[in-house]
mmCIF file of C-alpha atoms in Angstrom:
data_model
loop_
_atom_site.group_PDB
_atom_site.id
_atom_site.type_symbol
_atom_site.label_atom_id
_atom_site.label_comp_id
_atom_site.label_asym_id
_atom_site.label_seq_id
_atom_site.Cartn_x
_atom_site.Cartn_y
_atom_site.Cartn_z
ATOM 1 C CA UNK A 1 19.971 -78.387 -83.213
ATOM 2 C CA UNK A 2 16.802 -80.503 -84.626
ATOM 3 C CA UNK A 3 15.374 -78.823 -87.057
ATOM 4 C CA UNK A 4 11.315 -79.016 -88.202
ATOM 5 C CA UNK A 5 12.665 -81.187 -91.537
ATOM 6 C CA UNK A 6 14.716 -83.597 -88.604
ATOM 7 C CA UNK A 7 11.670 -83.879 -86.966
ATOM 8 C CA UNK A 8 9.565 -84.347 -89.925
ATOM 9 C CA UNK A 9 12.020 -87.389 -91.153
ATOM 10 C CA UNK A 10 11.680 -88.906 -88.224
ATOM 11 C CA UNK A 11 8.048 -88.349 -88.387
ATOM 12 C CA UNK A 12 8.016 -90.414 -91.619
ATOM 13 C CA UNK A 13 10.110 -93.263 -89.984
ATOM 14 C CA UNK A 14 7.831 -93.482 -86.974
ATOM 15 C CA UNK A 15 4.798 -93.734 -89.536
ATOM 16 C CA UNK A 16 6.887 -96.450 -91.356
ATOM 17 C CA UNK A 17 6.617 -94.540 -94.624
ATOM 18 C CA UNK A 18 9.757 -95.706 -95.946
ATOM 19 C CA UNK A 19 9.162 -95.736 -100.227
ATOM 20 C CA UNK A 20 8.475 -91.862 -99.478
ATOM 21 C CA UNK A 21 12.143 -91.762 -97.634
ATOM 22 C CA UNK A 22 13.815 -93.997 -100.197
ATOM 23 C CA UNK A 23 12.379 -91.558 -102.513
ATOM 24 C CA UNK A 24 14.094 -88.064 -101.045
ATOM 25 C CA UNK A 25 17.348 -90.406 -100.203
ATOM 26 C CA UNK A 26 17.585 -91.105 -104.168
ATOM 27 C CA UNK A 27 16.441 -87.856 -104.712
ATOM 28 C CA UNK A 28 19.247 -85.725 -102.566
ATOM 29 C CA UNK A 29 22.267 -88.215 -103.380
ATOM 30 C CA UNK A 30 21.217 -87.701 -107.227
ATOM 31 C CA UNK A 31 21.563 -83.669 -106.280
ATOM 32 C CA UNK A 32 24.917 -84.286 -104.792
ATOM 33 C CA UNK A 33 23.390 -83.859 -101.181
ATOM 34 C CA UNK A 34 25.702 -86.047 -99.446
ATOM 35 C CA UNK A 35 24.725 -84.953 -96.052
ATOM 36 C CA UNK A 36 21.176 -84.967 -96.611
ATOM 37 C CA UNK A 37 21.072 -88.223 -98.627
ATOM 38 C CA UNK A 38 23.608 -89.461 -95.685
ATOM 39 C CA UNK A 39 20.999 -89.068 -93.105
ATOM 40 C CA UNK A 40 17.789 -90.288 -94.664
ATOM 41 C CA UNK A 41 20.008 -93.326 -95.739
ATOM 42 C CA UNK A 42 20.594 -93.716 -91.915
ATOM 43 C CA UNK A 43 16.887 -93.637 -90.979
ATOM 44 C CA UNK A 44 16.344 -96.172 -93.632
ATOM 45 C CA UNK A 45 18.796 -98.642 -93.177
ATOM 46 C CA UNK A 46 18.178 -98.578 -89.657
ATOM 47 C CA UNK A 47 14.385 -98.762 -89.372
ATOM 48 C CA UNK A 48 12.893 -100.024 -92.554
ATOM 49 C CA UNK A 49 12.753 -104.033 -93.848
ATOM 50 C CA UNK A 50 15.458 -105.676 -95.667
ATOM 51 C CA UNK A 51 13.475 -105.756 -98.169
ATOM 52 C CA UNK A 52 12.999 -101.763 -98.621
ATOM 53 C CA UNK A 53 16.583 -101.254 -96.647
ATOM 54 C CA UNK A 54 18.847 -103.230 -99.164
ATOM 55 C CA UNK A 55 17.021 -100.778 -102.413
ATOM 56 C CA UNK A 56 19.334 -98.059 -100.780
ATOM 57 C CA UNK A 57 21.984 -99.969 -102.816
ATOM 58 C CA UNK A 58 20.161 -101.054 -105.995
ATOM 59 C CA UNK A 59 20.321 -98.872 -109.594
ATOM 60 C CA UNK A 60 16.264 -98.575 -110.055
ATOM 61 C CA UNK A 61 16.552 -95.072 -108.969
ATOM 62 C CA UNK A 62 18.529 -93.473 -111.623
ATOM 63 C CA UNK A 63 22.389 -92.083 -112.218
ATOM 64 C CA UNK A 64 23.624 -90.862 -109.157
ATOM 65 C CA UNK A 65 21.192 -92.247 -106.677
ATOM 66 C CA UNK A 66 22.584 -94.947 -105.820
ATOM 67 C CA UNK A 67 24.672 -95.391 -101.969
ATOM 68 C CA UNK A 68 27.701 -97.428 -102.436
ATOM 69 C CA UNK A 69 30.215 -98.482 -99.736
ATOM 70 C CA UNK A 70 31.313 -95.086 -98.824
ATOM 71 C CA UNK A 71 28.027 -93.048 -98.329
ATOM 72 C CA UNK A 72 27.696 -92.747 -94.381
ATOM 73 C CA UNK A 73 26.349 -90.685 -92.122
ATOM 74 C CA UNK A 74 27.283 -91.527 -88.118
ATOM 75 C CA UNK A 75 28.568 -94.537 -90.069
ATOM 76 C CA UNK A 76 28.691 -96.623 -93.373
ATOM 77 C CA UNK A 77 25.058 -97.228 -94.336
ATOM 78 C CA UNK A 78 25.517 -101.110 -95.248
ATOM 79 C CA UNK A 79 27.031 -100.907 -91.775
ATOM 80 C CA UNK A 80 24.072 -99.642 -90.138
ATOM 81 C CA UNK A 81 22.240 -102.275 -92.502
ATOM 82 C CA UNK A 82 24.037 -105.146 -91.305
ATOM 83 C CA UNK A 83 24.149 -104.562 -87.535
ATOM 84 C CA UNK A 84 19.955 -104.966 -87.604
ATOM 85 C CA UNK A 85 19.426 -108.113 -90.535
ATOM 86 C CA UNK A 86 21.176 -111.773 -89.893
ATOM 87 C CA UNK A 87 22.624 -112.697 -93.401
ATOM 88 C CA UNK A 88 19.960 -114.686 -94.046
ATOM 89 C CA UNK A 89 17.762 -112.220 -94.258
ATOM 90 C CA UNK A 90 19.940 -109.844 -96.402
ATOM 91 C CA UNK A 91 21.286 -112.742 -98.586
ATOM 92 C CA UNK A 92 19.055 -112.986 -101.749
ATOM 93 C CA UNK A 93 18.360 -108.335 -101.007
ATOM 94 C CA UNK A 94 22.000 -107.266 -101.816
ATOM 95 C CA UNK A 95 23.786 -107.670 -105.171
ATOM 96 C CA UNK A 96 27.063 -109.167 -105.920
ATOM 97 C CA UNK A 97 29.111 -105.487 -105.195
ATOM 98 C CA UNK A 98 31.630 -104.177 -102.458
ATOM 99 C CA UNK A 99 28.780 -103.836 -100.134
ATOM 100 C CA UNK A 100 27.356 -107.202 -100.124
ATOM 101 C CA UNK A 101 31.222 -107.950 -98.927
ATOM 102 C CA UNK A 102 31.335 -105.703 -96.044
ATOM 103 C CA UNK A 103 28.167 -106.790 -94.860
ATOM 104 C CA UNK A 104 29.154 -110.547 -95.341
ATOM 105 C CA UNK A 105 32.488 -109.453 -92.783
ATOM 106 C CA UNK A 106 30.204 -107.180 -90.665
ATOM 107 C CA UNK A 107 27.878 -110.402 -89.635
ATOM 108 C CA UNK A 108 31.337 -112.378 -89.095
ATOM 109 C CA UNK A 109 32.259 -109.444 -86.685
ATOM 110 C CA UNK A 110 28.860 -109.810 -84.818
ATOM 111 C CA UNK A 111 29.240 -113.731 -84.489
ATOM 112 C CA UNK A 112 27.737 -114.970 -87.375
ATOM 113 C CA UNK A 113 29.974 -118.098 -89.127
ATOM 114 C CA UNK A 114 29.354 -117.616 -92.248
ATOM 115 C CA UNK A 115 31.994 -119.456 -93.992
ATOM 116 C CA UNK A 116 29.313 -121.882 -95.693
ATOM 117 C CA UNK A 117 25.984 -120.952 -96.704
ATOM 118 C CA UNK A 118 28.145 -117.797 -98.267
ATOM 119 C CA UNK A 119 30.816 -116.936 -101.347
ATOM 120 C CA UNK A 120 33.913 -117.282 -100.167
ATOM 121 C CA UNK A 121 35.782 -114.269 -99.695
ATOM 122 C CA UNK A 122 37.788 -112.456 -102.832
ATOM 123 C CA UNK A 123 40.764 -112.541 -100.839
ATOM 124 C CA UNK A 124 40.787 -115.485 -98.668
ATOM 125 C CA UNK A 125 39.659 -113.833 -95.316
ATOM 126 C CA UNK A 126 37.586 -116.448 -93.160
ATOM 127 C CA UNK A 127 34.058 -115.262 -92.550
ATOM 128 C CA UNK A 128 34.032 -116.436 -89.152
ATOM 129 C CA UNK A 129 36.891 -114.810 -86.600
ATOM 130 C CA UNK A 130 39.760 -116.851 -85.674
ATOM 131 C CA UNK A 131 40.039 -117.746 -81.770
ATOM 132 C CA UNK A 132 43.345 -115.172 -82.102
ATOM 133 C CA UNK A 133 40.754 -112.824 -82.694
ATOM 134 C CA UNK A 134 38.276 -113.293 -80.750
ATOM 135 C CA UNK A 135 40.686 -113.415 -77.622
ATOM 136 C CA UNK A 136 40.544 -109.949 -76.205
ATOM 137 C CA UNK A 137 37.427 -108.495 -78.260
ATOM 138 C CA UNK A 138 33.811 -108.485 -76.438
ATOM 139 C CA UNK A 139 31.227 -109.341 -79.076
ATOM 140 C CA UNK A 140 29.450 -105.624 -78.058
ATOM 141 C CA UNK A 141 32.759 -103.375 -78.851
ATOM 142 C CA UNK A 142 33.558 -104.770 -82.243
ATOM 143 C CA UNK A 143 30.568 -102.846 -84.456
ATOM 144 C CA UNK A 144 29.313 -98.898 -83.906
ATOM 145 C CA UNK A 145 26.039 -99.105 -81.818
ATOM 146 C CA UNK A 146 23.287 -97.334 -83.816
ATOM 147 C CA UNK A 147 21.112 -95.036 -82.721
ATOM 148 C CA UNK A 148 17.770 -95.127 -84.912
ATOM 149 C CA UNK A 149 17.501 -91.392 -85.304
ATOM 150 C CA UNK A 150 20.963 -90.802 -85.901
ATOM 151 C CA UNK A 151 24.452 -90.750 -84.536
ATOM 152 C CA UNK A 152 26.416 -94.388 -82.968
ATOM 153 C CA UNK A 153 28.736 -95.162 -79.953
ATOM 154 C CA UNK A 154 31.721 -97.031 -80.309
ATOM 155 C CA UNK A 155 34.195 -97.769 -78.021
ATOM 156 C CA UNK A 156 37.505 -95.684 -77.400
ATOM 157 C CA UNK A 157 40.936 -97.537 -78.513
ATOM 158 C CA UNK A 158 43.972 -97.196 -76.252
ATOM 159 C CA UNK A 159 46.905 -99.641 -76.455
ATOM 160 C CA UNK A 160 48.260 -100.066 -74.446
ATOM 161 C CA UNK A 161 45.270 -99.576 -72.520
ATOM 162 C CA UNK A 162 46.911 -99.619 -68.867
ATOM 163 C CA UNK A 163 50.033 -99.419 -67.910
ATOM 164 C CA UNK A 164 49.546 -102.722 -65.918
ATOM 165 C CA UNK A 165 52.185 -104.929 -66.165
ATOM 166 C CA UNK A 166 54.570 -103.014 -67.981
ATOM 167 C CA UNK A 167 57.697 -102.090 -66.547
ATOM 168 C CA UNK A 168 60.947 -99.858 -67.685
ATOM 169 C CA UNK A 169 62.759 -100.577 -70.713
ATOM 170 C CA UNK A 170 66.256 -99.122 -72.187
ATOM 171 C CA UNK A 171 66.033 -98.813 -75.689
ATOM 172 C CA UNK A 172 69.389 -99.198 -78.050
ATOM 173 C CA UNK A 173 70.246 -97.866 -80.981
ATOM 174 C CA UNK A 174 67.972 -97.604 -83.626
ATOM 175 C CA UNK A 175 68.173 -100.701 -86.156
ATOM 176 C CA UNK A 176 68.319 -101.234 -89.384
ATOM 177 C CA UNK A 177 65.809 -100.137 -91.472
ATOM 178 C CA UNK A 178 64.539 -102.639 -94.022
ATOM 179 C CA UNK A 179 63.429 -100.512 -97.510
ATOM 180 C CA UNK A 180 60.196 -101.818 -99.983
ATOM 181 C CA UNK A 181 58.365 -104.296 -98.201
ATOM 182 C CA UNK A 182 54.389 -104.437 -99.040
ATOM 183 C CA UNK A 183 53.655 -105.032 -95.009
ATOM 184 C CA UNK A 184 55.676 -101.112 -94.381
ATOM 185 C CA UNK A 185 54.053 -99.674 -97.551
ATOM 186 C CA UNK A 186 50.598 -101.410 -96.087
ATOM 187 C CA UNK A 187 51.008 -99.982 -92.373
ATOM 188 C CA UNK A 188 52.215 -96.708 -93.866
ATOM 189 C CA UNK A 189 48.682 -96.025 -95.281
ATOM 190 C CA UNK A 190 46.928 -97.808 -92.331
ATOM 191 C CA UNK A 191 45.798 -94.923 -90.523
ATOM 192 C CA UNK A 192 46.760 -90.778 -91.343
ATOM 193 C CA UNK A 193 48.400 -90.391 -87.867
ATOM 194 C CA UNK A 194 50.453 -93.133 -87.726
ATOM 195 C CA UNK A 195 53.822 -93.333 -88.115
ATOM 196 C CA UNK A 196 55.387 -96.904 -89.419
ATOM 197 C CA UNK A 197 58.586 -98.690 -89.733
ATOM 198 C CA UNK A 198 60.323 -102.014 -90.576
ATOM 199 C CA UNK A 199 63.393 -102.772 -89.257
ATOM 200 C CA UNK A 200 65.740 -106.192 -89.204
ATOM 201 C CA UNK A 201 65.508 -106.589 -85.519
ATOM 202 C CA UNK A 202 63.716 -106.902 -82.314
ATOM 203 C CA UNK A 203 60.962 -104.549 -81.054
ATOM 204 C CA UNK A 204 62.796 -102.462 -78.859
ATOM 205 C CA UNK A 205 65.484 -101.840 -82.357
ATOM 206 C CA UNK A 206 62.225 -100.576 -84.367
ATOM 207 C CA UNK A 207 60.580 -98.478 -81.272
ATOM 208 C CA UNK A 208 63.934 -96.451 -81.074
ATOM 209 C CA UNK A 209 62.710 -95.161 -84.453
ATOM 210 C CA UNK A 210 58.887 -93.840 -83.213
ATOM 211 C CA UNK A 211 60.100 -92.554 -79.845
ATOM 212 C CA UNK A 212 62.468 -89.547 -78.903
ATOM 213 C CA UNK A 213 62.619 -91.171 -75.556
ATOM 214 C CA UNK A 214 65.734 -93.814 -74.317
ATOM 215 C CA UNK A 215 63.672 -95.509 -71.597
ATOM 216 C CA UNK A 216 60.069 -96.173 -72.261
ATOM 217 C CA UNK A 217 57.430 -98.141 -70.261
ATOM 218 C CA UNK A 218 56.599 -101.242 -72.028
ATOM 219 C CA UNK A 219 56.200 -104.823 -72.234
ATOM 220 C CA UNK A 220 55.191 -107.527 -74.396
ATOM 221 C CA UNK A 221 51.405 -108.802 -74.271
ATOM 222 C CA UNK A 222 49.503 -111.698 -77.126
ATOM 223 C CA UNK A 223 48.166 -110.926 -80.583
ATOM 224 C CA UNK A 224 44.767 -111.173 -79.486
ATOM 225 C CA UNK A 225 44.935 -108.360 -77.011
ATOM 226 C CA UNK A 226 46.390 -105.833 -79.590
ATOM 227 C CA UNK A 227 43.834 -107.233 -82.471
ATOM 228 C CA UNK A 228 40.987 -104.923 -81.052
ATOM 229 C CA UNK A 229 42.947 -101.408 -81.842
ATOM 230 C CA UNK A 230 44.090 -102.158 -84.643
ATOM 231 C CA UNK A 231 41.006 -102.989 -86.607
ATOM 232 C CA UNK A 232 39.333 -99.920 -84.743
ATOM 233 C CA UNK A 233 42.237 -97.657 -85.867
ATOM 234 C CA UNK A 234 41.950 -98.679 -89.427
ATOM 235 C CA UNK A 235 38.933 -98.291 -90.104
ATOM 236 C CA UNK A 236 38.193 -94.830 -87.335
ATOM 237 C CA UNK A 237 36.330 -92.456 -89.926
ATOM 238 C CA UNK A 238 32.643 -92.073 -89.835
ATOM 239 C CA UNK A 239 32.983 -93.617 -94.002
ATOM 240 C CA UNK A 240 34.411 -96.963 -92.643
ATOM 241 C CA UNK A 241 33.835 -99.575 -90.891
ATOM 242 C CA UNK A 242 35.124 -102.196 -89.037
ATOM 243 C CA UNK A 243 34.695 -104.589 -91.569
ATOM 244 C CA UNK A 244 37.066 -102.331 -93.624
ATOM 245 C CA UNK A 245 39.387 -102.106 -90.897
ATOM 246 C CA UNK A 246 39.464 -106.374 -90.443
ATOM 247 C CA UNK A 247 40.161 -106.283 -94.013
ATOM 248 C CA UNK A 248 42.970 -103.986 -93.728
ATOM 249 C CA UNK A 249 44.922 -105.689 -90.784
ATOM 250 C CA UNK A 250 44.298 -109.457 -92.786
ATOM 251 C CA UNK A 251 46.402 -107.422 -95.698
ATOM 252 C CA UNK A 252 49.172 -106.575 -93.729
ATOM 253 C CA UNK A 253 49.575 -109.670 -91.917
ATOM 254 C CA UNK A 254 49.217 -111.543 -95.779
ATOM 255 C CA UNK A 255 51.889 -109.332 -96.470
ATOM 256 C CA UNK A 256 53.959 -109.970 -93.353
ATOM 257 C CA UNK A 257 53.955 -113.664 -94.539
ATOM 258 C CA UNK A 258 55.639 -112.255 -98.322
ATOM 259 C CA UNK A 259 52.171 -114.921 -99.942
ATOM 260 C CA UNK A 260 50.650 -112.752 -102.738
ATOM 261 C CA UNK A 261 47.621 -113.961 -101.724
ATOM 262 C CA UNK A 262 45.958 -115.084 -98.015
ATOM 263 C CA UNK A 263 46.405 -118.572 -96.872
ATOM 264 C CA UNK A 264 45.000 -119.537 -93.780
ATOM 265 C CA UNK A 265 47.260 -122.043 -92.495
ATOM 266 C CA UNK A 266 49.991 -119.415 -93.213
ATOM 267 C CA UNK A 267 48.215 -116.129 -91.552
ATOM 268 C CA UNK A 268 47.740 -119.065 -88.283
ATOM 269 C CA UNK A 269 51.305 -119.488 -88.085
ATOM 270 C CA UNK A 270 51.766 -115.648 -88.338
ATOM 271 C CA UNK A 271 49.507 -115.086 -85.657
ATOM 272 C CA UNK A 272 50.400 -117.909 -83.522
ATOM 273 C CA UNK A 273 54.297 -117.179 -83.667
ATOM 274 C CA UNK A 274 54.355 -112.974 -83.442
ATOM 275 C CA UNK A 275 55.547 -111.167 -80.566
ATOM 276 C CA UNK A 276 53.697 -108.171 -79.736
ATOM 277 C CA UNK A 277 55.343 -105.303 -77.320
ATOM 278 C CA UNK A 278 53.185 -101.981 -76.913
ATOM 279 C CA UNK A 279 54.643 -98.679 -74.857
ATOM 280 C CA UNK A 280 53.272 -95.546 -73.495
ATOM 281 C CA UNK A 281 53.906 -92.433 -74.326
ATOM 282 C CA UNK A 282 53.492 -89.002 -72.608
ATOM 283 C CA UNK A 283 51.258 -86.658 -74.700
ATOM 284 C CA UNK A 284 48.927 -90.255 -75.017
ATOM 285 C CA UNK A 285 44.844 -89.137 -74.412
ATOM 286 C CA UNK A 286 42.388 -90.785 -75.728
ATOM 287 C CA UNK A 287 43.175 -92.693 -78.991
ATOM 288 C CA UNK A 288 46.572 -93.882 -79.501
ATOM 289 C CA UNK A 289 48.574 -96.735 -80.609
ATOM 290 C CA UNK A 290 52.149 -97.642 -80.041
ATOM 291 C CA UNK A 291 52.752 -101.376 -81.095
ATOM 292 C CA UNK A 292 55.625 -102.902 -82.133
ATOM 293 C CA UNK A 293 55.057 -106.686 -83.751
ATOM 294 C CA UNK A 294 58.059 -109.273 -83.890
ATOM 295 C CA UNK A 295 58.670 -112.324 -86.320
ATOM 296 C CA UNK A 296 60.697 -114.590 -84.689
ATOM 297 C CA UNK A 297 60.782 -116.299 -88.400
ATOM 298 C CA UNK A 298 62.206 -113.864 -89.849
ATOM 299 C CA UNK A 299 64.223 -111.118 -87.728
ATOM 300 C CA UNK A 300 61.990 -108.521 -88.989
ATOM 301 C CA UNK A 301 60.013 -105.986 -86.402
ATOM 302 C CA UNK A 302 57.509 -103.924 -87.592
ATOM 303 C CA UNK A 303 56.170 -101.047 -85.397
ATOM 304 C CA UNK A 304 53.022 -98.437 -85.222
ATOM 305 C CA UNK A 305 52.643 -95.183 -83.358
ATOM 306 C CA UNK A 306 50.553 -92.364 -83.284
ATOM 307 C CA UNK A 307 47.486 -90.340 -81.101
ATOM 308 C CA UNK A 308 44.503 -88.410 -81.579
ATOM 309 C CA UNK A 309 44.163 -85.747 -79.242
ATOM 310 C CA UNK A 310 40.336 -85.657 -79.421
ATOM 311 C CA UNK A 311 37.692 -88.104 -80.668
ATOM 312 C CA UNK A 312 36.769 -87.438 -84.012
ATOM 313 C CA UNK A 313 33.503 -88.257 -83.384
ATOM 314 C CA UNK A 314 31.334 -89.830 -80.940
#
């Protein structure tokens, strides 16, 4: 239902009175308004110049009135910022914080190679997307699309997202279980309904842990075509976004290398070496993920699974 102080927002964004909107955004975030301040932060960072946009993140307005990297409404508002500014324009607007980051990995996701002209990332990530990345990921599905008076569409994950070209498999026993690795701990907290598990083995050894089924439909298909649902199912809350969830996966596969920190050349071999197997499952809707991801370097599988029954949002 749109309300007559919806309408009267929008009203003010139409007229382009955007100090007056900054104003009640500082004004209801500084009140604990989350919602309120969540939606005029929307209209702002959507409509309004860099120059008046970026002030949504800047400390003139007072204790509390200031958005950080998790205020959102249909999304994260430097995410709605960076989908409608090139970095050049935001550049010299946004401070050196969290969200000058995300936005820095949010113009990356949207084609921009920004790996000079910018600060090079904390933690080694490349601010342009490998070709492994870019393999099976249309430029238009990686970032929400904004609406300007409120709300985004983003595009459903499934893997595997057909059942094309899989075919039967018998699963053994299930294998052995490998205990305290940062990749497992990483995947554990990757997403709330997924399951995870390392074991010393091959995929169909760490599936055998995730399924209560013996034969499953499955097969194996390239890194690039499984990169897509992974970042979208780390970072599927309206609070993050995909920036967050690139961040996440380029953790776990640092980890899956046992470097403390990223190094290109290694995360490369990583990519170019792992063998990727995804299955289906019955109860499977929507959103769900069931990948399994083997290095041949090292013996070790690790595997994903889980499903949302119903979007949680739109």
């Amino acid at each position: 239902m749109i309300t007559y102080e919806d309408r009267r927002l929008r009203t003010l964004a139409d007229q382009g009175r955007w100090t007056e909107l900054l104003g009640r955004h500082r004004q209801a975030r500084a009140a604990g308004r989350l919602r309120e301040a969540g939606q005029l932060g929307h209209l702002i960072a959507f409509g309004a110049p860099p120059e008046l946009a970026a002030r949504l993140f800047d400390a003139e307005g007072g204790p509390g009135s200031t958005a950080d990297a998790g205020d959102h409404d249909a999304g994260p508002l430097w995410e709605v910022l960076a989908t409608r500014h090139s970095w050049r324009r935001l550049a010299l607007l946004l401070g050196p914080t969290e969200v000058r980051r995300l936005v820095l990995h949010t113009r990356a996701l949207l084609g921009e190679d920004l790996r000079e002209g910018a600060e090079p990332d904390p933690e080694g990530v490349p601010l342009a997307l490998e070709p492994w990345e870019l393999a099976g990921w249309e430029e238009r599905n990686r970032v929400r699309e904004y609406l300007r008076t409120g709300g985004a569409r983003r595009a459903l994950f499934a893997l595997p997202g057909s059942l094309e070209g899989l075919g039967p498999v018998d699963l053994p026993g299930r294998g052995e279980t490998v205990p305290g690795l940062a990749a497992t701990r990483l995947l554990s907290g990757y997403a709330p309904w997924l399951d995870a598990v390392c074991v010393r083995g091959t995929a169909p050894d760490a599936i055998a842990h995730l399924t209560t089924a013996r034969r499953i439909t499955g097969g194996y298909l390239p890194l690039g075509h499984a990169y897509p649902t992974l970042v979208l199912a780390a970072s599927d809350t309206p609070a993050h976004g995909t920036a967050q969830g690139r961040l996440a996966l380029w953790r776990v596969l640092t980890a899956m290398t046992g470097a403390a920190a990223t190094t290109l050349p290694e995360i490369r071999g990583l990519a170019a070496r792992l063998r990727c197997f995804t299955w289906s499952e019955p109860d499977d809707e929507l959103r769900y993920l069931h990948l399994a991801l083997e290095d041949p370097a090292t013996g070790l599988t690790w595997a994903l699974s889980g499903a949302l029954p119903e979007p949680a949002y739109v």
